Tab-separated table of C-alpha atoms in Angstrom:
chain	number	residue	atom	x	y	z
A	774	MET	CA	101.165	124.402	100.665
A	775	LYS	CA	103.576	121.584	99.818
A	776	LYS	CA	103.633	118.626	102.171
A	777	ILE	CA	106.208	116.285	103.673
A	778	LEU	CA	105.133	112.774	104.604
A	779	VAL	CA	106.811	111.510	107.776
A	780	PRO	CA	106.132	107.865	108.699
A	781	VAL	CA	106.471	107.483	112.478
A	782	ASP	CA	106.699	104.333	114.559
A	783	PHE	CA	107.611	106.092	117.842
A	784	SER	CA	111.153	104.649	117.880
A	785	ALA	CA	114.312	106.709	118.473
A	786	CYS	CA	115.095	106.487	114.759
A	787	SER	CA	111.629	107.728	113.834
A	788	ASP	CA	111.902	110.529	116.406
A	789	ASN	CA	115.153	111.672	114.800
A	790	ALA	CA	113.553	111.646	111.345
A	791	LEU	CA	110.660	113.734	112.717
A	792	ASN	CA	113.055	116.196	114.323
A	793	ASN	CA	114.820	116.644	110.976
A	794	ALA	CA	111.504	116.834	109.100
A	795	ILE	CA	110.431	119.690	111.372
A	796	LEU	CA	113.637	121.504	110.446
A	797	ILE	CA	112.939	120.973	106.734
A	798	ALA	CA	109.326	122.133	107.145
A	799	GLU	CA	110.469	125.274	108.959
A	800	ARG	CA	113.086	126.178	106.348
A	801	MET	CA	110.952	125.314	103.335
A	802	HIS	CA	107.550	126.426	104.690
A	803	MET	CA	105.931	123.016	104.260
A	804	GLU	CA	103.207	121.071	106.051
A	805	LEU	CA	103.979	117.771	107.807
A	806	LEU	CA	101.800	114.689	107.395
A	807	LEU	CA	102.704	112.403	110.292
A	808	LEU	CA	101.744	108.831	109.401
A	809	HIS	CA	101.572	105.887	111.768
A	810	THR	CA	100.454	102.495	110.531
A	811	TYR	CA	99.701	99.388	112.495
A	812	LEU	CA	99.074	95.879	111.308
A	813	VAL	CA	95.761	94.224	112.026
A	814	PRO	CA	96.377	90.890	113.763
A	815	VAL	CA	95.303	87.748	111.977
A	816	ALA	CA	93.195	85.560	114.219
A	817	MET	CA	92.495	81.929	113.597
A	818	VAL	CA	90.212	81.237	116.496
A	819	GLU	CA	86.557	80.446	116.789
A	820	HIS	CA	85.622	83.929	118.008
A	821	ALA	CA	87.845	85.813	115.546
A	822	PRO	CA	85.477	88.666	114.583
A	823	GLY	CA	84.997	89.844	118.191
A	824	TYR	CA	88.675	89.336	118.989
A	825	LEU	CA	89.763	91.242	115.876
A	826	THR	CA	87.449	94.162	116.592
A	827	GLN	CA	88.838	94.414	120.118
A	828	GLU	CA	92.461	94.192	118.887
A	829	ILE	CA	91.866	96.850	116.222
A	830	GLU	CA	90.297	99.190	118.788
A	831	LEU	CA	93.229	98.639	121.181
A	832	SER	CA	95.776	99.225	118.412
A	833	GLU	CA	94.056	102.417	117.316
A	834	LYS	CA	93.755	103.725	120.888
A	835	SER	CA	97.420	102.944	121.509
A	836	ALA	CA	98.394	104.807	118.328
A	837	HIS	CA	96.346	107.871	119.374
A	838	ASP	CA	97.909	107.803	122.854
A	839	GLN	CA	101.394	107.529	121.369
A	840	PHE	CA	100.667	110.451	119.023
A	841	ASP	CA	99.481	112.567	121.971
A	842	HIS	CA	102.733	111.753	123.776
A	843	LEU	CA	104.757	112.477	120.618
A	844	LEU	CA	103.175	115.920	120.244
A	845	LYS	CA	104.150	116.724	123.843
A	846	ARG	CA	107.749	115.570	123.250
A	847	PHE	CA	108.079	117.708	120.104
A	848	PRO	CA	106.869	121.196	121.003
A	849	ARG	CA	108.576	122.520	117.826
A	850	LEU	CA	105.698	120.907	115.915
A	851	GLU	CA	103.560	123.848	116.998
A	852	ARG	CA	105.673	126.078	114.718
A	853	VAL	CA	104.685	124.178	111.559
A	854	LYS	CA	101.377	123.082	110.126
A	855	HIS	CA	100.964	119.348	110.715
A	856	LYS	CA	98.410	116.578	110.617
A	857	ALA	CA	98.468	113.158	112.302
A	858	ILE	CA	97.243	110.206	110.248
A	859	ILE	CA	96.680	106.726	111.683
A	860	GLU	CA	96.022	103.859	109.287
A	861	ALA	CA	95.571	100.111	109.691
A	862	GLY	CA	97.588	98.032	107.255
A	863	PRO	CA	101.010	97.960	105.637
A	864	LEU	CA	103.007	101.194	105.472
A	865	LEU	CA	103.411	101.137	101.691
A	866	ASP	CA	99.639	100.857	101.125
A	867	ALA	CA	98.999	103.843	103.408
A	868	VAL	CA	101.733	105.915	101.722
A	869	ARG	CA	100.230	105.225	98.291
A	870	THR	CA	96.735	106.146	99.498
A	871	ILE	CA	97.951	109.407	101.035
A	872	GLN	CA	99.926	110.232	97.907
A	873	LYS	CA	96.781	109.750	95.811
A	874	ASN	CA	94.387	111.578	98.168
A	875	GLU	CA	96.517	114.325	99.724
A	876	GLY	CA	99.703	114.476	97.707
A	877	PHE	CA	103.138	115.257	99.100
A	878	ALA	CA	106.397	116.518	97.663
A	879	LEU	CA	108.830	114.652	99.892
A	880	VAL	CA	109.064	111.698	102.264
A	881	VAL	CA	111.320	111.943	105.313
A	882	MET	CA	111.780	108.737	107.262
A	883	GLY	CA	114.228	107.037	109.540
A	884	THR	CA	116.018	103.843	108.687
A	885	HIS	CA	117.396	101.235	111.043
A	886	GLY	CA	119.067	99.148	108.376
A	887	ALA	CA	117.932	95.640	107.522
A	888	THR	CA	119.211	92.292	106.376
A	889	GLY	CA	119.313	91.096	102.788
A	890	LEU	CA	121.528	92.088	99.900
A	891	ASN	CA	119.036	94.574	98.445
A	892	ARG	CA	118.707	96.377	101.774
A	893	VAL	CA	122.282	96.663	102.985
A	894	LEU	CA	122.033	100.395	103.700
A	895	LEU	CA	118.310	100.854	104.276
A	896	GLY	CA	115.578	99.397	106.429
A	897	SER	CA	112.884	97.401	104.692
A	898	ASN	CA	110.200	100.106	105.061
A	899	ALA	CA	112.473	102.831	103.683
A	900	TYR	CA	113.555	100.506	100.880
A	901	ASN	CA	109.938	99.652	99.968
A	902	VAL	CA	108.909	103.304	99.896
A	903	MET	CA	111.910	104.261	97.736
A	904	LYS	CA	111.277	101.448	95.264
A	905	ASN	CA	107.523	101.890	95.015
A	906	VAL	CA	106.622	105.555	95.524
A	907	ALA	CA	107.371	108.140	92.848
A	908	CYS	CA	108.628	110.901	95.098
A	909	PRO	CA	111.973	112.003	96.525
A	910	GLU	CA	112.732	110.416	99.884
A	911	VAL	CA	115.138	111.468	102.586
A	912	ALA	CA	116.175	108.299	104.457
A	913	LEU	CA	117.915	109.215	107.707
A	914	PRO	CA	119.994	106.952	109.950
A	915	GLU	CA	119.244	107.205	113.649
A	916	LYS	CA	121.833	109.887	114.459
A	917	ALA	CA	121.547	111.997	111.304
A	918	ASP	CA	121.392	115.766	111.766
A	919	LEU	CA	120.387	117.865	108.772
A	920	LYS	CA	121.836	120.977	110.398
A	921	ARG	CA	125.190	119.554	109.259
A	922	LEU	CA	123.968	118.708	105.730
A	923	LYS	CA	126.627	119.418	103.095
A	924	ARG	CA	125.810	117.036	100.229
A	925	ILE	CA	122.693	115.263	98.968
A	926	ALA	CA	123.064	112.035	96.987
A	927	LEU	CA	120.462	111.703	94.258
A	928	ALA	CA	120.701	107.987	93.529
A	929	GLY	CA	118.799	105.996	90.935
A	930	ASP	CA	119.010	103.626	88.004
A	931	TYR	CA	117.790	106.372	85.628
A	932	LYS	CA	116.114	103.881	83.282
A	933	SER	CA	113.668	106.646	82.482
A	934	ALA	CA	114.207	110.374	82.268
A	935	LEU	CA	113.783	112.413	85.418
A	936	TYR	CA	111.078	115.014	85.111
A	937	PRO	CA	111.963	118.502	86.346
A	938	SER	CA	108.990	118.328	88.737
A	939	CYS	CA	110.645	115.331	90.433
A	940	LEU	CA	113.885	117.254	90.888
A	941	GLN	CA	112.342	120.423	92.308
A	942	PRO	CA	111.982	119.131	95.904
A	943	VAL	CA	115.606	117.935	95.881
A	944	ILE	CA	116.846	121.262	94.502
A	945	ALA	CA	114.725	123.164	97.026
A	946	LEU	CA	116.072	121.010	99.875
A	947	ALA	CA	119.666	121.578	98.756
A	948	SER	CA	118.995	125.291	98.484
A	949	ALA	CA	117.401	125.506	101.952
A	950	PHE	CA	120.440	123.836	103.528
A	951	PHE	CA	123.122	125.308	101.213
A	952	ALA	CA	124.093	121.774	100.158
A	953	ASP	CA	125.519	120.284	96.976
A	954	ILE	CA	123.754	117.556	94.995
A	955	ALA	CA	125.712	114.496	93.845
A	956	VAL	CA	123.982	112.474	91.127
A	957	ILE	CA	124.718	108.765	91.494
A	958	HIS	CA	123.856	106.159	88.856
A	959	ILE	CA	123.084	102.672	90.184
A	960	ASP	CA	123.369	99.848	87.658
A	961	GLN	CA	122.378	96.395	88.888
A	962	SER	CA	122.822	94.602	85.546
């Protein structure tokens, strides 16, 4: 069964991305991998090892509690196969590890928007995943609703040829939602 990776941070934007990912999973008969990452605090105190262990345990317990609450708030999750994954460390590292170990065909994530010229339209996490993970990504603003999807923008610099296997998830998504695909070339030279 093909999989969709859905990074979640329990924000409203992330909730909306999850809601849309459930819709995609239902229409395309895919499994959801729900990923939450948390950063391990850096301690520069005399008793750092004990402090760090306690902070890691608290962070992990909080993540499990938030996942339990999330599953209650999204009863539609019961209609699709899904798996919750909690990882310590940066999001991009966890995404790469999951891609290597589990594999997934698509990433669906929310974006808040961020500062900086390279990230005018996307949040930094969404931007990092798009730039560094070889997989189609659906980046959704907080109020996006895929039920109204009419057109998909396939944007890239196209410095190398796209393999048909890379296009299949995008074509399948467009087909499932009866949407058109617009190919956009981005040239930053």
